[in-house]
Amino acid sequence: MQMKFFRFKSLLQREGWLTPAYVGIDEKSIIQYLSDQPPAESVATESVLGFALPGFQNSHSHAFQYAMAGLAENHPIGTDDDFWTWREAMYQCALAVDPDQAESIAAMLYAEMVRNGYTHVAEFHYLHHDKDGKPYAHLAEMGERMVAAAKTAGIKITLVPVFYQRGNFGVDFNPRQRRFISKTTEEYLRLLDASKEVIKSYSDARLGFSVHSLRAVDFADVKQAFESGPRELPFHLHVSEQKKEVNDCLAFCNTRPMQWLLENLPVNDRFHLVHSTHLDDGELTQLANSKANVVLCPSTEGNLGDGIFRMKEYVKLGGHWSIGTDSHIGLNPLEEFRMIDYRQRLVTNQRNTFDGDAAQSLVNEEIQSGRKAMGLSYKNHFEVGQPFDAVVFSSESHLVQNTSEKNRLATLVYTSDSSRLFGTIVNGKWVVKNQHHHSGNAIKTAFTKVMRELKNR
Ligand SMILES: [Zn+2]
């Protein structure tokens, strides 16, 4: 068997560092050797001056929204700018992009994710139809473009086609939402079937399934879609992001959205509940007990003024969570970690959001629940028999170079920006090295062309 070997200064496992770390991969990029001892026979080994962490998992993305990142920050005096006005700007962007443009935007975004250390993204995909709201001849045309973009950028993807039916609880959809709409469960399941075909074009594509939110699909159809949908795939859903959404739900059915979900669906560890911002005590406890996963998108939630998830209490209850970049206003996983921790510190006036080593808690939980959101699960960060996906931090930067192993992960998580990254490895190959993406120039050229066409920046 032809093996390729790396030697890292250290490699992070759930329980701590492996030092030094020898990683041998076969020609299918599967780890076959993992040890602090060199392989017995002398083989060519790439020696890396870096610390390898598992590739981060981005559990929530709306790729097209990257085209408007940073464009909703001008707030004229006297206007009431909140989530719902941002959403109008988002619709404008959603209505503007054709399939070629959507693919180029997504490729640029995904390349940037890899540069920041993400190796897998769950694309929560609801931009399904053409600009008039008519299904494309190829039903999953836009989903196929997301998969193609991921392939170009060298990131793994879980395509999560979204069932989107309504404008609000009991309210017909807004014409500006026309590209998102499946009128019935059957229509959505046909789209899901077509999506099953498009993931075959990329060996690192998988499928999830999803209802957008309780405000976007009738309760009866939420149940029907869940019951008749595939049983083995991760199930994603936005819930309780905004106070208005909770109040609208209460006005509509006298029940809070998370409460409705917990009472009406068999919520368990297949569920990935995006945001879950506004929960009462009972919902928080039941959610943690259900073993479901929350997907937090701290930079987007902050940007949109959503509110603050009750992380400290949730963690004490044993709750599970991962992170997503959602609208892509921020793409640095370490910044998401710090926001999760710091917003708790700010509201509790205490520093101990997590018991023990906070950096280790953050990384371990994000990797484990993030993989579940992708439809994957394995026990340790790196294992023999699994693909080799890693983000590598330089071991030569001044702080970590002079830091003990005990304090290394905290130093990386709490002090680094992306300039400290040595590179990102996907399936045993450097996709980004020294900030240079292997297809970066072509991806950027295509993206720039689209930005010139859209003229929205
Ligand atoms: Zn979202």
Short mmCIF file of C-alpha atoms in Angstrom, two decimals, residues 181-372:
data_model
loop_
_atom_site.label_atom_id
_atom_site.label_comp_id
_atom_site.label_asym_id
_atom_site.label_seq_id
_atom_site.Cartn_x
_atom_site.Cartn_y
_atom_site.Cartn_z
CA ILE A 181 -41.55 27.75 -2.08
CA SER A 182 -42.76 24.15 -2.04
CA LYS A 183 -46.54 24.35 -1.73
CA THR A 184 -47.02 20.84 -0.37
CA THR A 185 -45.07 18.13 1.41
CA GLU A 186 -45.14 16.07 -1.82
CA GLU A 187 -43.54 18.93 -3.74
CA TYR A 188 -40.82 19.23 -1.15
CA LEU A 189 -40.15 15.49 -1.11
CA ARG A 190 -39.75 15.53 -4.91
CA LEU A 191 -37.13 18.25 -4.49
CA LEU A 192 -35.41 16.19 -1.82
CA ASP A 193 -35.37 13.19 -4.19
CA ALA A 194 -33.83 15.29 -6.96
CA SER A 195 -31.23 16.52 -4.47
CA LYS A 196 -30.37 12.92 -3.66
CA GLU A 197 -29.29 12.58 -7.29
CA VAL A 198 -27.14 15.74 -7.40
CA ILE A 199 -24.98 14.77 -4.44
CA LYS A 200 -23.75 11.82 -6.52
CA SER A 201 -21.64 14.27 -8.54
CA TYR A 202 -19.22 14.79 -5.63
CA SER A 203 -17.87 12.04 -3.39
CA ASP A 204 -17.72 14.45 -0.43
CA ALA A 205 -21.37 15.53 -0.67
CA ARG A 206 -24.05 14.22 1.67
CA LEU A 207 -27.71 15.03 2.26
CA GLY A 208 -29.71 16.39 5.16
CA PHE A 209 -33.34 17.43 5.28
CA SER A 210 -35.17 20.35 6.73
CA VAL A 211 -38.23 22.40 7.45
CA HIS A 212 -37.29 26.10 7.39
CA SER A 213 -39.14 26.99 10.61
CA LEU A 214 -42.56 26.66 12.18
CA ARG A 215 -43.47 30.08 10.79
CA ALA A 216 -42.66 28.95 7.23
CA VAL A 217 -44.52 25.61 7.08
CA ASP A 218 -48.00 24.63 8.31
CA PHE A 219 -47.89 22.51 11.46
CA ALA A 220 -49.65 19.59 9.73
CA ASP A 221 -47.07 19.67 6.94
CA VAL A 222 -44.17 19.89 9.40
CA LYS A 223 -45.40 16.64 10.91
CA GLN A 224 -46.12 15.05 7.55
CA ALA A 225 -42.72 16.00 6.12
CA PHE A 226 -40.96 14.70 9.18
CA GLU A 227 -42.90 11.44 9.22
CA SER A 228 -42.62 10.73 5.50
CA GLY A 229 -39.07 12.07 5.11
CA PRO A 230 -35.93 9.95 5.36
CA ARG A 231 -35.26 8.59 8.84
CA GLU A 232 -31.48 8.37 8.69
CA LEU A 233 -30.66 11.97 7.74
CA PRO A 234 -29.96 14.86 10.12
CA PHE A 235 -33.00 17.16 10.45
CA HIS A 236 -32.38 20.93 10.52
CA LEU A 237 -34.85 23.67 11.52
CA HIS A 238 -34.70 27.34 12.59
CA VAL A 239 -36.54 27.94 15.83
CA SER A 240 -37.20 30.85 18.23
CA GLU A 241 -34.67 33.15 16.61
CA GLN A 242 -36.59 36.37 17.17
CA LYS A 243 -38.94 37.54 19.95
CA LYS A 244 -41.47 38.50 17.29
CA GLU A 245 -41.47 34.93 16.02
CA VAL A 246 -42.24 33.62 19.54
CA ASN A 247 -45.01 36.21 19.97
CA ASP A 248 -46.51 35.49 16.52
CA CYS A 249 -46.56 31.78 17.35
CA LEU A 250 -48.24 32.45 20.72
CA ALA A 251 -50.85 34.64 19.01
CA PHE A 252 -51.45 31.96 16.39
CA CYS A 253 -51.73 28.85 18.56
CA ASN A 254 -51.14 29.86 22.17
CA THR A 255 -47.93 27.84 22.22
CA ARG A 256 -44.29 28.87 21.99
CA PRO A 257 -42.37 27.48 18.95
CA MET A 258 -39.88 25.34 20.88
CA GLN A 259 -42.69 24.10 23.10
CA TRP A 260 -44.71 23.10 20.02
CA LEU A 261 -41.73 21.24 18.61
CA LEU A 262 -41.03 19.36 21.83
CA GLU A 263 -44.67 18.39 22.17
CA ASN A 264 -45.31 17.40 18.56
CA LEU A 265 -42.14 15.85 17.13
CA PRO A 266 -39.91 13.12 18.60
CA VAL A 267 -37.07 15.58 19.24
CA ASN A 268 -33.81 13.66 19.66
CA ASP A 269 -30.15 13.78 18.62
CA ARG A 270 -31.03 13.88 14.90
CA PHE A 271 -32.43 17.38 15.41
CA HIS A 272 -30.27 20.45 14.74
CA LEU A 273 -32.21 23.45 15.99
CA VAL A 274 -30.76 26.64 14.62
CA HIS A 275 -30.56 29.67 16.97
CA SER A 276 -33.04 28.57 19.70
CA THR A 277 -32.45 32.04 21.11
CA HIS A 278 -35.60 32.76 23.10
CA LEU A 279 -36.38 29.80 25.36
CA ASP A 280 -38.11 29.72 28.73
CA ASP A 281 -36.85 27.55 31.60
CA GLY A 282 -38.99 24.54 30.72
CA GLU A 283 -38.01 24.61 27.05
CA LEU A 284 -34.30 24.88 27.89
CA THR A 285 -34.39 21.89 30.26
CA GLN A 286 -36.49 19.72 27.96
CA LEU A 287 -34.30 20.60 25.00
CA ALA A 288 -31.12 19.59 26.85
CA ASN A 289 -32.76 16.35 28.01
CA SER A 290 -33.89 15.52 24.47
CA LYS A 291 -30.22 15.25 23.32
CA ALA A 292 -31.05 17.49 20.36
CA ASN A 293 -28.34 19.85 19.13
CA VAL A 294 -28.58 23.62 19.01
CA VAL A 295 -26.79 25.35 16.12
CA LEU A 296 -25.47 28.71 17.29
CA CYS A 297 -24.49 31.39 14.79
CA PRO A 298 -23.07 34.02 17.15
CA SER A 299 -21.73 36.56 14.65
CA THR A 300 -24.96 36.54 12.62
CA GLU A 301 -27.16 36.53 15.73
CA GLY A 302 -25.18 39.50 17.01
CA ASN A 303 -25.33 41.27 13.66
CA LEU A 304 -29.10 40.79 13.45
CA GLY A 305 -29.72 41.68 17.07
CA ASP A 306 -31.48 38.36 17.70
CA GLY A 307 -30.67 37.96 21.37
CA ILE A 308 -28.47 35.68 23.46
CA PHE A 309 -28.86 31.93 23.79
CA ARG A 310 -28.70 30.74 27.41
CA MET A 311 -25.49 28.80 26.90
CA LYS A 312 -24.17 28.66 30.45
CA GLU A 313 -27.36 27.11 31.80
CA TYR A 314 -27.71 24.84 28.76
CA VAL A 315 -24.19 23.46 29.15
CA LYS A 316 -24.81 22.79 32.86
CA LEU A 317 -27.88 20.80 31.81
CA GLY A 318 -25.70 18.69 29.47
CA GLY A 319 -27.01 20.29 26.25
CA HIS A 320 -25.29 19.82 22.89
CA TRP A 321 -24.45 22.47 20.29
CA SER A 322 -22.39 23.31 17.22
CA ILE A 323 -21.71 26.51 15.27
CA GLY A 324 -22.70 27.95 11.89
CA THR A 325 -21.80 31.11 9.99
CA ASP A 326 -25.36 31.60 8.67
CA SER A 327 -25.28 34.99 6.85
CA HIS A 328 -21.43 34.94 6.76
CA ILE A 329 -20.87 38.32 8.34
CA GLY A 330 -18.07 36.49 10.16
CA LEU A 331 -16.18 33.40 8.99
CA ASN A 332 -13.70 32.75 11.76
CA PRO A 333 -14.66 29.78 13.99
CA LEU A 334 -12.47 31.05 16.83
CA GLU A 335 -14.38 34.33 16.83
CA GLU A 336 -17.66 32.36 17.08
CA PHE A 337 -16.25 30.47 20.09
CA ARG A 338 -15.20 33.67 21.79
CA MET A 339 -18.56 35.31 21.14
CA ILE A 340 -20.35 32.30 22.65
CA ASP A 341 -18.25 32.56 25.78
CA TYR A 342 -17.99 36.36 26.06
CA ARG A 343 -21.69 37.10 25.64
CA GLN A 344 -22.32 34.75 28.62
CA ARG A 345 -19.59 36.49 30.63
CA LEU A 346 -21.15 39.85 29.84
CA VAL A 347 -24.65 38.89 30.94
CA THR A 348 -23.63 36.86 34.01
CA ASN A 349 -20.68 39.02 35.12
CA GLN A 350 -18.79 35.77 35.63
CA ARG A 351 -16.00 34.19 33.60
CA ASN A 352 -16.75 30.48 34.05
CA THR A 353 -19.18 29.72 31.24
CA PHE A 354 -17.68 26.24 31.03
CA ASP A 355 -16.31 24.09 33.85
CA GLY A 356 -12.64 23.18 33.38
CA ASP A 357 -10.70 23.94 30.21
CA ALA A 358 -13.06 26.22 28.26
CA ALA A 359 -11.15 25.94 24.97
CA GLN A 360 -11.25 22.16 25.11
CA SER A 361 -15.01 22.19 25.89
CA LEU A 362 -15.63 24.52 22.95
CA VAL A 363 -13.62 22.53 20.41
CA ASN A 364 -14.78 19.09 21.56
CA GLU A 365 -18.47 19.97 21.52
CA GLU A 366 -18.36 21.82 18.19
CA ILE A 367 -16.57 18.95 16.48
CA GLN A 368 -18.82 16.23 17.89
CA SER A 369 -22.19 17.95 17.36
CA GLY A 370 -20.99 19.60 14.14
CA ARG A 371 -20.23 16.20 12.65
CA LYS A 372 -23.68 15.01 13.68
#
